[in-house]
């Protein structure tokens, strides 16, 4: 059984998270949890390695059937095995969809702040990025329908992130219905990054936007993976659900020699995650929800000038540090003076230089250490 309090040394293992900075920096940036993968996943990989052939991989029927079953049991979403397209990541997936379905000069709506791959996607294909900011309230982040309607009126597609990264927002059914109505009115494609869909707190239930109606399903590319929930992102496995056959065929053809086949061990790990690691997932969710609550309490008591809207999902916190007047920006300040590496707010949109994103998917002792380093940096100032 996994001990989520245990700290594992990750330096020297090829970890992107732990290789970016010198050894005296505590990394709390990229969306990669500091927990071991579920034993069931490790065992499945070990078992697969008993067979010495590691050629190109293809998803077995068992994995397709498992995803179909999961969509039905979790979301009452009836899909077929043919609707699933396996990918080496969600990011290649939404870029494939943009390449396949849009033309240079078309408008693309994104809701900001949003993580950098989504923010930058329009620029890869000569699209016009139309940003619609989410607004913080005491109860969470909300979307303003008027600006969204105006943006969609001059766009061919919406690139949605739900649950949202970095705010941790979970879109409600009513909000999703407003989005789908606007997309239908403007004949806009919906590309929905739902990679954090299993990481919801406080009893919330994820709603895939494609489940709202047959019309919505017919214009939606949904992107999911086990990678964030089960901390297996390095195994490079994800999948798209595309129920419109024409869109699915155009989507699959858009690989264009740039998107490779899926990691054969990642396919085994994904099957093991969905089939056998439910207990691990539930314990992990309880742990990171407690971390979220601890972080919120500590920020409020130790750093009252920082505004934090408690995340509804993900293991990421979005901290508004604008009132602290940290120079040159909060990320650089805490890196230099506190030796702790957060994600810079400017990566999530030009208007967010006064923010940082904090990864609280880690043992409590590391989270506490990060807060202590922030306090030390401010005390030195």
CSV table of N, CA, C and O in Angstrom, one decimal, residues 157-264:
chain,number,residue,atom,x,y,z
A,157,UNK,N,-13.8,27.6,-33.3
A,157,UNK,CA,-13.6,26.5,-32.3
A,157,UNK,C,-13.4,27.1,-30.9
A,157,UNK,O,-12.9,28.2,-30.7
A,158,UNK,N,-13.7,26.3,-29.9
A,158,UNK,CA,-13.4,26.6,-28.5
A,158,UNK,C,-12.5,25.5,-28.0
A,158,UNK,O,-12.8,24.3,-28.2
A,159,UNK,N,-11.4,25.8,-27.4
A,159,UNK,CA,-10.5,24.9,-26.8
A,159,UNK,C,-10.7,25.0,-25.3
A,159,UNK,O,-10.2,25.9,-24.6
A,160,UNK,N,-11.5,24.1,-24.8
A,160,UNK,CA,-12.0,24.1,-23.4
A,160,UNK,C,-11.0,23.3,-22.5
A,160,UNK,O,-10.5,22.3,-22.9
A,161,UNK,N,-10.8,23.7,-21.3
A,161,UNK,CA,-10.1,23.0,-20.3
A,161,UNK,C,-11.0,22.8,-19.0
A,161,UNK,O,-11.3,23.7,-18.3
A,162,UNK,N,-11.4,21.5,-18.8
A,162,UNK,CA,-12.4,21.2,-17.7
A,162,UNK,C,-12.1,19.8,-17.2
A,162,UNK,O,-12.2,18.8,-17.9
A,163,UNK,N,-11.7,19.7,-15.9
A,163,UNK,CA,-11.4,20.8,-14.9
A,163,UNK,C,-10.3,21.7,-15.4
A,163,UNK,O,-9.4,21.3,-16.2
A,164,UNK,N,-10.3,22.9,-15.0
A,164,UNK,CA,-9.5,24.0,-15.6
A,164,UNK,C,-8.2,24.1,-14.9
A,164,UNK,O,-8.1,24.0,-13.7
A,165,UNK,N,-7.1,24.2,-15.7
A,165,UNK,CA,-5.8,24.4,-15.2
A,165,UNK,C,-5.3,25.8,-15.6
A,165,UNK,O,-5.3,26.1,-16.8
A,166,UNK,N,-5.0,26.7,-14.7
A,166,UNK,CA,-4.5,26.5,-13.3
A,166,UNK,C,-5.5,26.7,-12.2
A,166,UNK,O,-5.2,26.6,-11.0
A,167,UNK,N,-6.8,27.2,-12.5
A,167,UNK,CA,-7.6,27.6,-11.4
A,167,UNK,C,-8.3,26.5,-10.6
A,167,UNK,O,-8.8,26.8,-9.5
A,168,UNK,N,-8.3,25.3,-11.2
A,168,UNK,CA,-9.0,24.2,-10.5
A,168,UNK,C,-10.5,24.3,-10.6
A,168,UNK,O,-11.2,23.6,-9.8
A,169,UNK,N,-11.0,25.1,-11.5
A,169,UNK,CA,-12.5,25.2,-11.7
A,169,UNK,C,-13.1,24.0,-12.3
A,169,UNK,O,-12.5,23.4,-13.2
A,170,UNK,N,-14.2,23.6,-11.8
A,170,UNK,CA,-15.0,22.6,-12.4
A,170,UNK,C,-16.3,23.2,-13.0
A,170,UNK,O,-17.0,23.9,-12.3
A,171,UNK,N,-16.5,23.1,-14.3
A,171,UNK,CA,-17.6,23.7,-14.9
A,171,UNK,C,-18.9,23.0,-14.5
A,171,UNK,O,-19.0,21.7,-14.6
A,172,UNK,N,-19.9,23.7,-14.2
A,172,UNK,CA,-21.2,23.1,-13.8
A,172,UNK,C,-22.0,22.7,-15.0
A,172,UNK,O,-21.7,23.1,-16.2
A,173,UNK,N,-23.1,21.9,-14.8
A,173,UNK,CA,-23.9,21.5,-16.0
A,173,UNK,C,-24.5,22.7,-16.6
A,173,UNK,O,-24.6,22.8,-17.9
A,174,UNK,N,-25.0,23.7,-15.8
A,174,UNK,CA,-25.6,24.9,-16.4
A,174,UNK,C,-24.5,25.7,-17.2
A,174,UNK,O,-24.9,26.2,-18.3
A,175,UNK,N,-23.3,25.8,-16.7
A,175,UNK,CA,-22.3,26.5,-17.5
A,175,UNK,C,-22.0,25.8,-18.8
A,175,UNK,O,-21.8,26.4,-19.9
A,176,UNK,N,-21.9,24.5,-18.7
A,176,UNK,CA,-21.6,23.7,-19.9
A,176,UNK,C,-22.7,23.8,-20.9
A,176,UNK,O,-22.5,23.9,-22.1
A,177,UNK,N,-24.0,23.9,-20.4
A,177,UNK,CA,-25.1,24.1,-21.3
A,177,UNK,C,-25.0,25.4,-22.0
A,177,UNK,O,-25.4,25.6,-23.2
A,178,UNK,N,-24.6,26.5,-21.3
A,178,UNK,CA,-24.4,27.8,-21.9
A,178,UNK,C,-23.4,27.7,-23.0
A,178,UNK,O,-23.5,28.3,-24.1
A,179,UNK,N,-22.3,27.0,-22.7
A,179,UNK,CA,-21.2,26.9,-23.7
A,179,UNK,C,-21.7,26.2,-24.9
A,179,UNK,O,-21.4,26.6,-26.1
A,180,UNK,N,-22.3,25.1,-24.7
A,180,UNK,CA,-22.8,24.3,-25.9
A,180,UNK,C,-23.8,25.0,-26.7
A,180,UNK,O,-23.8,24.9,-28.0
A,181,UNK,N,-24.7,25.8,-26.1
A,181,UNK,CA,-25.6,26.6,-26.9
A,181,UNK,C,-24.9,27.6,-27.7
A,181,UNK,O,-25.3,27.8,-28.9
A,182,UNK,N,-23.9,28.3,-27.2
A,182,UNK,CA,-23.2,29.3,-27.9
A,182,UNK,C,-22.4,28.6,-29.1
A,182,UNK,O,-22.3,29.2,-30.2
A,183,UNK,N,-21.8,27.5,-28.8
A,183,UNK,CA,-21.1,26.8,-29.9
A,183,UNK,C,-22.0,26.3,-31.0
A,183,UNK,O,-21.7,26.4,-32.2
A,184,UNK,N,-23.2,25.8,-30.6
A,184,UNK,CA,-24.1,25.4,-31.6
A,184,UNK,C,-24.6,26.6,-32.5
A,184,UNK,O,-24.7,26.5,-33.7
A,185,UNK,N,-24.9,27.7,-31.8
A,185,UNK,CA,-25.3,28.9,-32.5
A,185,UNK,C,-24.3,29.4,-33.5
A,185,UNK,O,-24.6,30.0,-34.5
A,186,UNK,N,-23.0,29.2,-33.2
A,186,UNK,CA,-21.9,29.7,-34.0
A,186,UNK,C,-21.3,28.6,-34.8
A,186,UNK,O,-20.2,28.8,-35.5
A,187,UNK,N,-21.9,27.4,-34.8
A,187,UNK,CA,-21.3,26.2,-35.5
A,187,UNK,C,-19.8,26.0,-35.2
A,187,UNK,O,-19.0,25.9,-36.1
A,188,UNK,N,-19.5,26.1,-33.9
A,188,UNK,CA,-18.1,26.0,-33.5
A,188,UNK,C,-17.8,24.6,-33.0
A,188,UNK,O,-18.5,24.0,-32.3
A,189,UNK,N,-16.6,24.2,-33.4
A,189,UNK,CA,-16.1,22.9,-32.9
A,189,UNK,C,-15.7,23.1,-31.4
A,189,UNK,O,-15.2,24.1,-31.0
A,190,UNK,N,-15.9,22.0,-30.6
A,190,UNK,CA,-15.5,22.0,-29.2
A,190,UNK,C,-14.3,21.0,-29.1
A,190,UNK,O,-14.5,19.8,-29.4
A,191,UNK,N,-13.2,21.4,-28.6
A,191,UNK,CA,-12.1,20.5,-28.3
A,191,UNK,C,-11.9,20.6,-26.7
A,191,UNK,O,-11.6,21.7,-26.2
A,192,UNK,N,-12.2,19.6,-26.0
A,192,UNK,CA,-12.3,19.6,-24.6
A,192,UNK,C,-11.2,18.8,-23.9
A,192,UNK,O,-11.2,17.5,-24.0
A,193,UNK,N,-10.2,19.5,-23.3
A,193,UNK,CA,-9.2,18.8,-22.5
A,193,UNK,C,-9.7,18.5,-21.2
A,193,UNK,O,-9.9,19.4,-20.3
A,194,UNK,N,-9.9,17.2,-20.9
A,194,UNK,CA,-10.5,16.8,-19.6
A,194,UNK,C,-9.6,15.8,-18.9
A,194,UNK,O,-10.0,14.9,-18.2
A,195,UNK,N,-8.3,16.1,-19.0
A,195,UNK,CA,-7.3,15.2,-18.4
A,195,UNK,C,-7.3,15.1,-16.9
A,195,UNK,O,-6.9,14.1,-16.3
A,196,UNK,N,-7.9,16.2,-16.2
A,196,UNK,CA,-8.0,16.1,-14.8
A,196,UNK,C,-9.4,15.7,-14.3
A,196,UNK,O,-9.7,15.9,-13.2
A,197,UNK,N,-10.1,14.9,-15.2
A,197,UNK,CA,-11.5,14.6,-14.9
A,197,UNK,C,-11.7,13.7,-13.7
A,197,UNK,O,-12.8,13.7,-13.1
A,198,UNK,N,-10.7,13.0,-13.2
A,198,UNK,CA,-10.8,12.1,-12.1
A,198,UNK,C,-10.4,12.8,-10.8
A,198,UNK,O,-10.4,12.1,-9.7
A,199,UNK,N,-10.0,14.0,-10.8
A,199,UNK,CA,-9.4,14.7,-9.7
A,199,UNK,C,-10.3,15.8,-9.1
A,199,UNK,O,-9.9,16.9,-8.9
A,200,UNK,N,-11.5,15.5,-8.8
A,200,UNK,CA,-12.5,16.4,-8.3
A,200,UNK,C,-12.6,16.2,-6.8
A,200,UNK,O,-12.5,15.1,-6.2
A,201,UNK,N,-12.9,17.4,-6.1
A,201,UNK,CA,-13.0,17.4,-4.6
A,201,UNK,C,-14.5,17.7,-4.2
A,201,UNK,O,-15.3,18.1,-4.9
A,202,UNK,N,-14.7,17.4,-2.9
A,202,UNK,CA,-15.9,17.8,-2.2
A,202,UNK,C,-17.1,17.1,-2.8
A,202,UNK,O,-18.2,17.7,-2.8
A,203,UNK,N,-17.0,15.9,-3.3
A,203,UNK,CA,-18.1,15.2,-3.8
A,203,UNK,C,-18.6,15.6,-5.2
A,203,UNK,O,-19.6,15.2,-5.7
A,204,UNK,N,-17.8,16.5,-5.9
A,204,UNK,CA,-18.2,16.9,-7.2
A,204,UNK,C,-18.1,15.7,-8.2
A,204,UNK,O,-17.3,14.8,-8.0
A,205,UNK,N,-18.9,15.8,-9.3
A,205,UNK,CA,-18.9,14.8,-10.3
A,205,UNK,C,-18.6,15.5,-11.6
A,205,UNK,O,-19.3,16.4,-12.0
A,206,UNK,N,-17.6,14.9,-12.3
A,206,UNK,CA,-17.2,15.5,-13.6
A,206,UNK,C,-18.3,15.2,-14.7
A,206,UNK,O,-19.0,14.2,-14.7
A,207,UNK,N,-18.6,16.2,-15.5
A,207,UNK,CA,-19.5,16.1,-16.6
A,207,UNK,C,-18.8,16.3,-17.9
A,207,UNK,O,-18.4,17.5,-18.3
A,208,UNK,N,-18.5,15.3,-18.7
A,208,UNK,CA,-17.9,15.5,-20.1
A,208,UNK,C,-18.9,16.4,-20.9
A,208,UNK,O,-20.1,16.1,-21.0
A,209,UNK,N,-18.4,17.4,-21.5
A,209,UNK,CA,-19.2,18.3,-22.3
A,209,UNK,C,-20.0,17.6,-23.4
A,209,UNK,O,-21.1,17.9,-23.7
A,210,UNK,N,-19.4,16.5,-23.9
A,210,UNK,CA,-20.0,15.8,-25.0
A,210,UNK,C,-21.3,15.1,-24.6
A,210,UNK,O,-22.0,14.7,-25.5
A,211,UNK,N,-21.5,14.9,-23.3
A,211,UNK,CA,-22.7,14.2,-22.9
A,211,UNK,C,-23.9,15.0,-22.8
A,211,UNK,O,-25.0,14.5,-22.5
A,212,UNK,N,-23.8,16.3,-23.1
A,212,UNK,CA,-25.0,17.2,-22.9
A,212,UNK,C,-26.1,16.9,-23.9
A,212,UNK,O,-27.2,17.1,-23.6
A,213,UNK,N,-25.7,16.6,-25.1
A,213,UNK,CA,-26.7,16.3,-26.2
A,213,UNK,C,-26.0,15.6,-27.3
A,213,UNK,O,-24.8,15.6,-27.5
A,214,UNK,N,-26.8,15.0,-28.2
A,214,UNK,CA,-26.2,14.4,-29.4
A,214,UNK,C,-25.6,15.4,-30.3
A,214,UNK,O,-24.6,15.2,-30.9
A,215,UNK,N,-26.2,16.6,-30.3
A,215,UNK,CA,-25.7,17.7,-31.2
A,215,UNK,C,-24.3,18.1,-30.7
A,215,UNK,O,-23.4,18.3,-31.5
A,216,UNK,N,-24.1,18.2,-29.3
A,216,UNK,CA,-22.8,18.5,-28.8
A,216,UNK,C,-21.8,17.4,-29.0
A,216,UNK,O,-20.7,17.7,-29.4
A,217,UNK,N,-22.2,16.2,-28.8
A,217,UNK,CA,-21.3,15.1,-29.1
A,217,UNK,C,-20.8,15.1,-30.6
A,217,UNK,O,-19.7,14.7,-30.8
A,218,UNK,N,-21.7,15.5,-31.4
A,218,UNK,CA,-21.3,15.5,-32.9
A,218,UNK,C,-20.3,16.6,-33.3
A,218,UNK,O,-19.8,16.5,-34.4
A,219,UNK,N,-20.1,17.6,-32.4
A,219,UNK,CA,-19.1,18.6,-32.7
A,219,UNK,C,-18.0,18.7,-31.7
A,219,UNK,O,-17.3,19.7,-31.6
A,220,UNK,N,-17.8,17.6,-30.9
A,220,UNK,CA,-16.8,17.6,-29.8
A,220,UNK,C,-15.7,16.5,-30.0
A,220,UNK,O,-16.0,15.4,-30.3
A,221,UNK,N,-14.5,17.0,-29.7
A,221,UNK,CA,-13.3,16.1,-29.5
A,221,UNK,C,-13.0,16.1,-28.1
A,221,UNK,O,-12.6,17.2,-27.6
A,222,UNK,N,-13.1,15.0,-27.3
A,222,UNK,CA,-12.8,15.0,-25.9
A,222,UNK,C,-11.5,14.3,-25.7
A,222,UNK,O,-11.2,13.2,-26.3
A,223,UNK,N,-10.7,14.9,-24.9
A,223,UNK,CA,-9.3,14.3,-24.6
A,223,UNK,C,-9.2,14.0,-23.2
A,223,UNK,O,-9.4,14.8,-22.3
A,224,UNK,N,-8.7,12.7,-22.9
A,224,UNK,CA,-8.6,12.2,-21.5
A,224,UNK,C,-7.3,11.4,-21.5
A,224,UNK,O,-6.7,11.0,-22.5
A,225,UNK,N,-6.9,11.0,-20.2
A,225,UNK,CA,-5.8,10.2,-20.0
A,225,UNK,C,-5.8,9.7,-18.5
A,225,UNK,O,-6.4,10.4,-17.7
A,226,UNK,N,-5.1,8.7,-18.2
A,226,UNK,CA,-4.9,8.3,-16.9
A,226,UNK,C,-3.7,9.0,-16.3
A,226,UNK,O,-3.4,8.8,-15.1
A,227,UNK,N,-3.0,9.7,-17.1
A,227,UNK,CA,-1.6,10.2,-16.7
A,227,UNK,C,-1.6,11.1,-15.5
A,227,UNK,O,-0.7,10.9,-14.6
A,228,UNK,N,-2.5,12.1,-15.4
A,228,UNK,CA,-2.5,13.0,-14.2
A,228,UNK,C,-3.0,12.3,-13.0
A,228,UNK,O,-2.3,12.4,-11.9
A,229,UNK,N,-4.1,11.6,-13.1
A,229,UNK,CA,-4.7,11.0,-11.9
A,229,UNK,C,-3.7,9.9,-11.3
A,229,UNK,O,-3.6,9.9,-10.0
A,230,UNK,N,-3.1,9.1,-12.1
A,230,UNK,CA,-2.3,8.0,-11.6
A,230,UNK,C,-0.8,8.3,-11.7
A,230,UNK,O,0.0,7.4,-11.4
A,231,UNK,N,-0.5,9.5,-12.0
A,231,UNK,CA,0.9,10.0,-12.0
A,231,UNK,C,1.8,9.1,-12.9
A,231,UNK,O,2.9,8.7,-12.5
A,232,UNK,N,1.4,8.9,-14.1
A,232,UNK,CA,2.1,8.1,-15.1
A,232,UNK,C,2.3,8.9,-16.4
A,232,UNK,O,2.4,8.3,-17.5
A,233,UNK,N,2.5,10.2,-16.3
A,233,UNK,CA,2.6,11.0,-17.5
A,233,UNK,C,3.8,10.7,-18.3
A,233,UNK,O,3.7,10.8,-19.6
A,234,UNK,N,4.8,10.2,-17.7
A,234,UNK,CA,6.0,9.8,-18.5
A,234,UNK,C,5.9,8.7,-19.4
A,234,UNK,O,6.7,8.4,-20.3
A,235,UNK,N,4.7,7.9,-19.3
A,235,UNK,CA,4.5,6.8,-20.1
A,235,UNK,C,3.7,7.2,-21.4
A,235,UNK,O,3.4,6.3,-22.2
A,236,UNK,N,3.4,8.5,-21.6
A,236,UNK,CA,3.0,9.0,-22.8
A,236,UNK,C,1.8,8.3,-23.5
A,236,UNK,O,1.9,7.7,-24.6
A,237,UNK,N,0.7,8.3,-22.8
A,237,UNK,CA,-0.5,7.6,-23.3
A,237,UNK,C,-1.7,8.4,-22.9
A,237,UNK,O,-1.9,8.8,-21.8
A,238,UNK,N,-2.5,8.7,-23.9
A,238,UNK,CA,-3.8,9.4,-23.7
A,238,UNK,C,-4.8,8.9,-24.8
A,238,UNK,O,-4.4,8.0,-25.6
A,239,UNK,N,-6.0,9.4,-24.8
A,239,UNK,CA,-6.9,9.0,-25.9
A,239,UNK,C,-7.9,10.2,-26.1
A,239,UNK,O,-8.2,11.0,-25.3
A,240,UNK,N,-8.4,10.2,-27.3
A,240,UNK,CA,-9.5,11.0,-27.7
A,240,UNK,C,-10.8,10.2,-27.9
A,240,UNK,O,-10.7,9.1,-28.3
A,241,UNK,N,-11.9,10.8,-27.6
A,241,UNK,CA,-13.2,10.2,-27.9
A,241,UNK,C,-13.9,11.2,-28.9
A,241,UNK,O,-14.1,12.3,-28.6
A,242,UNK,N,-14.1,10.6,-30.1
A,242,UNK,CA,-14.7,11.4,-31.2
A,242,UNK,C,-15.8,10.6,-31.8
A,242,UNK,O,-15.6,9.7,-32.5
A,243,UNK,N,-17.0,11.0,-31.5
A,243,UNK,CA,-18.2,10.3,-31.9
A,243,UNK,C,-18.6,10.6,-33.4
A,243,UNK,O,-19.3,9.8,-34.0
A,244,UNK,N,-18.2,11.7,-33.9
A,244,UNK,CA,-18.5,12.1,-35.2
A,244,UNK,C,-17.5,11.4,-36.1
A,244,UNK,O,-16.3,11.7,-36.1
A,245,UNK,N,-18.0,10.5,-37.0
A,245,UNK,CA,-17.1,9.7,-37.8
A,245,UNK,C,-16.2,10.5,-38.7
A,245,UNK,O,-15.0,10.3,-38.9
A,246,UNK,N,-16.8,11.5,-39.3
A,246,UNK,CA,-16.1,12.4,-40.3
A,246,UNK,C,-15.0,13.1,-39.5
A,246,UNK,O,-13.8,13.2,-40.0
A,247,UNK,N,-15.3,13.7,-38.4
A,247,UNK,CA,-14.3,14.4,-37.6
A,247,UNK,C,-13.2,13.5,-37.1
A,247,UNK,O,-12.0,13.8,-37.2
A,248,UNK,N,-13.6,12.3,-36.7
A,248,UNK,CA,-12.6,11.3,-36.2
A,248,UNK,C,-11.7,10.9,-37.3
A,248,UNK,O,-10.5,10.8,-37.0
A,249,UNK,N,-12.1,10.7,-38.5
A,249,UNK,CA,-11.3,10.3,-39.6
A,249,UNK,C,-10.3,11.4,-39.9
A,249,UNK,O,-9.1,11.2,-40.2
A,250,UNK,N,-10.8,12.7,-40.0
A,250,UNK,CA,-9.9,13.8,-40.3
A,250,UNK,C,-8.9,14.0,-39.2
A,250,UNK,O,-7.7,14.3,-39.4
A,251,UNK,N,-9.4,13.8,-37.9
A,251,UNK,CA,-8.5,13.9,-36.8
A,251,UNK,C,-7.4,12.9,-36.8
A,251,UNK,O,-6.2,13.2,-36.7
A,252,UNK,N,-7.7,11.6,-37.1
A,252,UNK,CA,-6.7,10.6,-37.1
A,252,UNK,C,-5.7,10.8,-38.3
A,252,UNK,O,-4.5,10.5,-38.1
A,253,UNK,N,-6.2,11.3,-39.4
A,253,UNK,CA,-5.3,11.6,-40.5
A,253,UNK,C,-4.3,12.7,-40.3
A,253,UNK,O,-3.3,12.9,-41.0
A,254,UNK,N,-4.6,13.6,-39.3
A,254,UNK,CA,-3.8,14.8,-39.1
A,254,UNK,C,-2.5,14.5,-38.4
A,254,UNK,O,-1.8,15.5,-38.1
A,255,UNK,N,-2.2,13.3,-38.1
A,255,UNK,CA,-0.9,13.0,-37.4
A,255,UNK,C,0.2,13.4,-38.3
A,255,UNK,O,1.3,13.9,-37.8
A,256,UNK,N,0.1,13.3,-39.6
A,256,UNK,CA,1.0,13.8,-40.6
A,256,UNK,C,2.5,13.5,-40.3
A,256,UNK,O,3.4,14.3,-40.6
A,257,UNK,N,2.7,12.4,-39.8
A,257,UNK,CA,4.1,12.0,-39.5
A,257,UNK,C,4.7,12.6,-38.3
A,257,UNK,O,5.9,12.4,-37.9
A,258,UNK,N,3.9,13.5,-37.6
A,258,UNK,CA,4.5,14.2,-36.4
A,258,UNK,C,4.1,13.6,-35.1
A,258,UNK,O,4.8,13.7,-34.1
A,259,UNK,N,3.0,12.9,-35.0
A,259,UNK,CA,2.5,12.3,-33.8
A,259,UNK,C,2.7,10.8,-33.9
A,259,UNK,O,2.1,10.1,-34.8
A,260,UNK,N,3.5,10.2,-33.1
A,260,UNK,CA,3.9,8.8,-33.1
A,260,UNK,C,2.9,7.9,-32.5
A,260,UNK,O,1.9,8.3,-31.9
A,261,UNK,N,3.2,6.6,-32.6
A,261,UNK,CA,2.3,5.6,-31.9
A,261,UNK,C,2.5,5.7,-30.4
A,261,UNK,O,3.4,6.4,-29.9
A,262,UNK,N,1.6,5.0,-29.7
A,262,UNK,CA,1.6,5.2,-28.2
A,262,UNK,C,2.5,4.2,-27.6
A,262,UNK,O,2.7,3.0,-28.1
A,263,UNK,N,3.1,4.6,-26.5
A,263,UNK,CA,4.0,3.7,-25.7
A,263,UNK,C,3.4,2.4,-25.3
A,263,UNK,O,2.3,2.4,-24.6
A,264,UNK,N,4.0,1.3,-25.6
A,264,UNK,CA,3.4,0.0,-25.3
A,264,UNK,C,3.2,-0.2,-23.8
A,264,UNK,O,2.3,-0.8,-23.4
